[in-house]
């Protein structure tokens, strides 16, 4: 038991759900570099690495759909924005268990407010903190979560939105 605790501490945060994310099924819409959405789902020890970075392509809107390998109960959303403060998201809307058919720029912006599970405003920039930003989630809303869809409507002022790390804390119900 002692060895187990020491091993967990060397890995980082034992509640990080990195191993529960189905990285092969991550969908990113409006990314400049294909695969960069999945690439910012990093292990805890890589969370502060500035590369790779997810930068939007055509404008500053972004959709990132993250499925899990088994249902999870989320407690915290983790984020590290772009090194360019203007590319920090202004508002992030988190959706629980949206069907993959709804993962597009026609359907998500038109969803009723009742479909938004959590809205995050006042997101600090890298000028405010160099640390990963933790957003506590209401666990009762985020139990039995199969996927999270992140929708960024706009950045703080840049033509693009940029992220260098996205992660989740919580508990997996899987093996």
CSV table of C-alpha atoms in Angstrom, one decimal:
chain,number,residue,atom,x,y,z
A,1,UNK,CA,0.0,0.0,0.0
A,2,UNK,CA,2.8,2.4,0.8
A,3,UNK,CA,4.4,1.7,-2.6
A,4,UNK,CA,1.1,2.4,-4.3
A,5,UNK,CA,0.8,5.8,-2.7
A,6,UNK,CA,4.4,6.7,-3.6
A,7,UNK,CA,3.8,5.6,-7.2
A,8,UNK,CA,0.7,7.7,-7.5
A,9,UNK,CA,2.4,10.8,-6.1
A,10,UNK,CA,5.2,10.5,-8.7
A,11,UNK,CA,2.7,10.3,-11.5
A,12,UNK,CA,0.9,13.5,-10.3
A,13,UNK,CA,-2.7,13.9,-9.6
A,14,UNK,CA,-4.4,10.5,-9.0
A,15,UNK,CA,-7.8,11.9,-10.0
A,16,UNK,CA,-6.7,12.9,-13.5
A,17,UNK,CA,-8.8,11.0,-16.0
A,18,UNK,CA,-6.2,10.9,-18.7
A,19,UNK,CA,-6.3,7.1,-19.0
A,20,UNK,CA,-10.1,7.2,-19.2
A,21,UNK,CA,-10.2,9.4,-22.3
A,22,UNK,CA,-10.7,7.6,-25.6
A,23,UNK,CA,-8.1,9.7,-27.5
A,24,UNK,CA,-8.7,7.9,-30.8
A,25,UNK,CA,-12.3,9.1,-30.9
A,26,UNK,CA,-11.7,12.8,-30.0
A,27,UNK,CA,-13.3,15.1,-32.6
A,28,UNK,CA,-12.1,18.7,-33.1
A,29,UNK,CA,-13.7,21.1,-35.4
A,30,UNK,CA,-11.9,24.2,-36.7
A,31,UNK,CA,-8.4,23.2,-35.8
A,32,UNK,CA,-5.5,24.6,-37.8
A,33,UNK,CA,-3.4,21.4,-37.4
A,34,UNK,CA,-5.2,18.1,-37.8
A,35,UNK,CA,-4.9,16.1,-34.5
A,36,UNK,CA,-4.0,19.0,-32.3
A,37,UNK,CA,-7.2,18.7,-30.4
A,38,UNK,CA,-6.3,15.2,-29.3
A,39,UNK,CA,-2.7,16.2,-28.7
A,40,UNK,CA,-3.5,18.8,-26.0
A,41,UNK,CA,-5.0,15.9,-23.9
A,42,UNK,CA,-1.7,15.4,-22.1
A,43,UNK,CA,-0.4,13.5,-19.1
A,44,UNK,CA,-0.1,15.5,-15.8
A,45,UNK,CA,3.7,15.8,-16.1
A,46,UNK,CA,3.3,17.4,-19.6
A,47,UNK,CA,0.5,19.9,-18.6
A,48,UNK,CA,2.7,23.0,-18.7
A,49,UNK,CA,4.4,22.2,-22.0
A,50,UNK,CA,3.5,25.0,-24.5
A,51,UNK,CA,3.5,22.5,-27.4
A,52,UNK,CA,1.5,21.1,-29.0
A,53,UNK,CA,-1.1,23.9,-29.0
A,54,UNK,CA,-4.6,23.7,-30.4
A,55,UNK,CA,-5.2,26.9,-32.5
A,56,UNK,CA,-8.4,27.5,-34.4
A,57,UNK,CA,-8.4,27.9,-38.1
A,58,UNK,CA,-11.1,29.9,-39.8
A,59,UNK,CA,-12.2,32.0,-36.8
A,60,UNK,CA,-12.1,31.8,-33.0
A,61,UNK,CA,-14.9,29.3,-32.5
A,62,UNK,CA,-13.9,25.8,-31.4
A,63,UNK,CA,-15.7,22.5,-30.8
A,64,UNK,CA,-13.8,19.7,-29.0
A,65,UNK,CA,-15.7,16.5,-28.4
A,66,UNK,CA,-14.0,14.2,-25.8
A,67,UNK,CA,-15.4,10.7,-25.3
A,68,UNK,CA,-14.4,8.4,-22.3
A,69,UNK,CA,-13.7,4.7,-22.4
A,70,UNK,CA,-16.3,4.1,-19.7
A,71,UNK,CA,-18.7,6.4,-17.8
A,72,UNK,CA,-17.0,8.8,-15.4
A,73,UNK,CA,-18.0,11.2,-12.6
A,74,UNK,CA,-16.3,14.6,-13.3
A,75,UNK,CA,-15.3,16.9,-10.5
A,76,UNK,CA,-13.0,19.4,-12.2
A,77,UNK,CA,-12.3,20.7,-15.7
A,78,UNK,CA,-8.7,21.6,-16.3
A,79,UNK,CA,-7.5,24.1,-18.9
A,80,UNK,CA,-4.3,25.9,-19.9
A,81,UNK,CA,-5.0,28.6,-22.5
A,82,UNK,CA,-2.7,29.8,-25.3
A,83,UNK,CA,0.5,31.6,-24.7
A,84,UNK,CA,-1.1,34.5,-26.6
A,85,UNK,CA,-3.6,36.2,-24.1
A,86,UNK,CA,-5.9,37.4,-26.9
A,87,UNK,CA,-6.5,33.8,-27.9
A,88,UNK,CA,-7.8,32.8,-24.5
A,89,UNK,CA,-11.5,31.7,-24.6
A,90,UNK,CA,-13.9,34.3,-23.5
A,91,UNK,CA,-16.6,31.8,-22.6
A,92,UNK,CA,-16.6,28.0,-22.6
A,93,UNK,CA,-19.8,25.9,-22.7
A,94,UNK,CA,-19.5,22.3,-21.6
A,95,UNK,CA,-22.1,19.8,-22.8
A,96,UNK,CA,-22.6,16.3,-21.3
A,97,UNK,CA,-23.2,13.3,-23.5
A,98,UNK,CA,-24.2,15.0,-26.7
A,99,UNK,CA,-24.8,12.6,-29.6
A,100,UNK,CA,-22.0,12.6,-32.2
A,101,UNK,CA,-24.5,13.7,-34.8
A,102,UNK,CA,-24.9,17.1,-33.0
A,103,UNK,CA,-21.2,17.8,-33.0
A,104,UNK,CA,-21.2,20.6,-35.6
A,105,UNK,CA,-21.3,24.4,-35.9
A,106,UNK,CA,-24.9,24.3,-37.1
A,107,UNK,CA,-26.4,22.4,-34.1
A,108,UNK,CA,-24.3,23.3,-31.1
A,109,UNK,CA,-24.8,27.2,-31.2
A,110,UNK,CA,-28.6,26.7,-31.6
A,111,UNK,CA,-29.0,24.3,-28.7
A,112,UNK,CA,-31.3,25.7,-25.9
A,113,UNK,CA,-29.5,27.0,-22.8
A,114,UNK,CA,-31.0,24.1,-20.9
A,115,UNK,CA,-28.7,21.7,-22.8
A,116,UNK,CA,-25.5,23.5,-21.5
A,117,UNK,CA,-24.3,21.5,-18.5
A,118,UNK,CA,-21.8,24.1,-17.4
A,119,UNK,CA,-20.8,27.6,-18.6
A,120,UNK,CA,-17.3,29.0,-17.7
A,121,UNK,CA,-16.7,32.8,-17.9
A,122,UNK,CA,-13.9,35.0,-16.7
A,123,UNK,CA,-11.2,32.6,-17.8
A,124,UNK,CA,-7.7,33.8,-16.7
A,125,UNK,CA,-5.0,34.3,-19.4
A,126,UNK,CA,-1.4,33.2,-19.2
A,127,UNK,CA,-0.6,36.8,-18.2
A,128,UNK,CA,-2.7,36.1,-15.1
A,129,UNK,CA,-1.3,32.7,-14.2
A,130,UNK,CA,1.2,30.2,-15.6
A,131,UNK,CA,-0.6,27.3,-13.9
A,132,UNK,CA,-3.3,25.0,-15.2
A,133,UNK,CA,-6.7,26.6,-14.4
A,134,UNK,CA,-9.0,24.3,-12.4
A,135,UNK,CA,-12.8,24.8,-12.7
A,136,UNK,CA,-14.7,22.9,-10.1
A,137,UNK,CA,-17.8,21.2,-11.6
A,138,UNK,CA,-21.1,20.3,-9.8
A,139,UNK,CA,-20.6,16.5,-9.5
A,140,UNK,CA,-24.3,15.8,-9.4
A,141,UNK,CA,-24.5,17.2,-13.0
A,142,UNK,CA,-21.5,15.3,-14.2
A,143,UNK,CA,-22.1,11.8,-12.9
A,144,UNK,CA,-22.4,9.0,-15.5
A,145,UNK,CA,-20.6,11.1,-18.2
A,146,UNK,CA,-19.8,9.3,-21.4
A,147,UNK,CA,-18.5,12.4,-23.2
A,148,UNK,CA,-17.8,16.1,-22.9
A,149,UNK,CA,-18.2,18.5,-25.7
A,150,UNK,CA,-16.4,21.8,-25.3
A,151,UNK,CA,-17.7,24.8,-27.3
A,152,UNK,CA,-15.8,28.0,-27.4
A,153,UNK,CA,-17.9,30.8,-28.9
A,154,UNK,CA,-15.1,33.4,-29.1
A,155,UNK,CA,-11.7,34.4,-27.7
A,156,UNK,CA,-10.9,37.5,-25.7
A,157,UNK,CA,-10.0,39.4,-28.8
A,158,UNK,CA,-7.8,37.4,-31.1
A,159,UNK,CA,-8.8,36.1,-34.5
A,160,UNK,CA,-8.2,32.6,-33.1
A,161,UNK,CA,-8.6,30.6,-29.9
A,162,UNK,CA,-5.7,28.6,-28.5
A,163,UNK,CA,-5.4,25.9,-25.8
A,164,UNK,CA,-2.3,24.0,-24.7
A,165,UNK,CA,-3.9,21.6,-22.2
A,166,UNK,CA,-7.3,20.2,-21.4
A,167,UNK,CA,-8.0,17.6,-18.7
A,168,UNK,CA,-10.5,16.3,-16.2
A,169,UNK,CA,-10.4,15.2,-12.6
A,170,UNK,CA,-12.9,12.7,-11.3
A,171,UNK,CA,-13.6,9.0,-10.9
A,172,UNK,CA,-14.0,6.4,-13.5
A,173,UNK,CA,-16.7,3.7,-13.1
A,174,UNK,CA,-14.8,1.4,-15.5
A,175,UNK,CA,-12.2,-1.2,-14.7
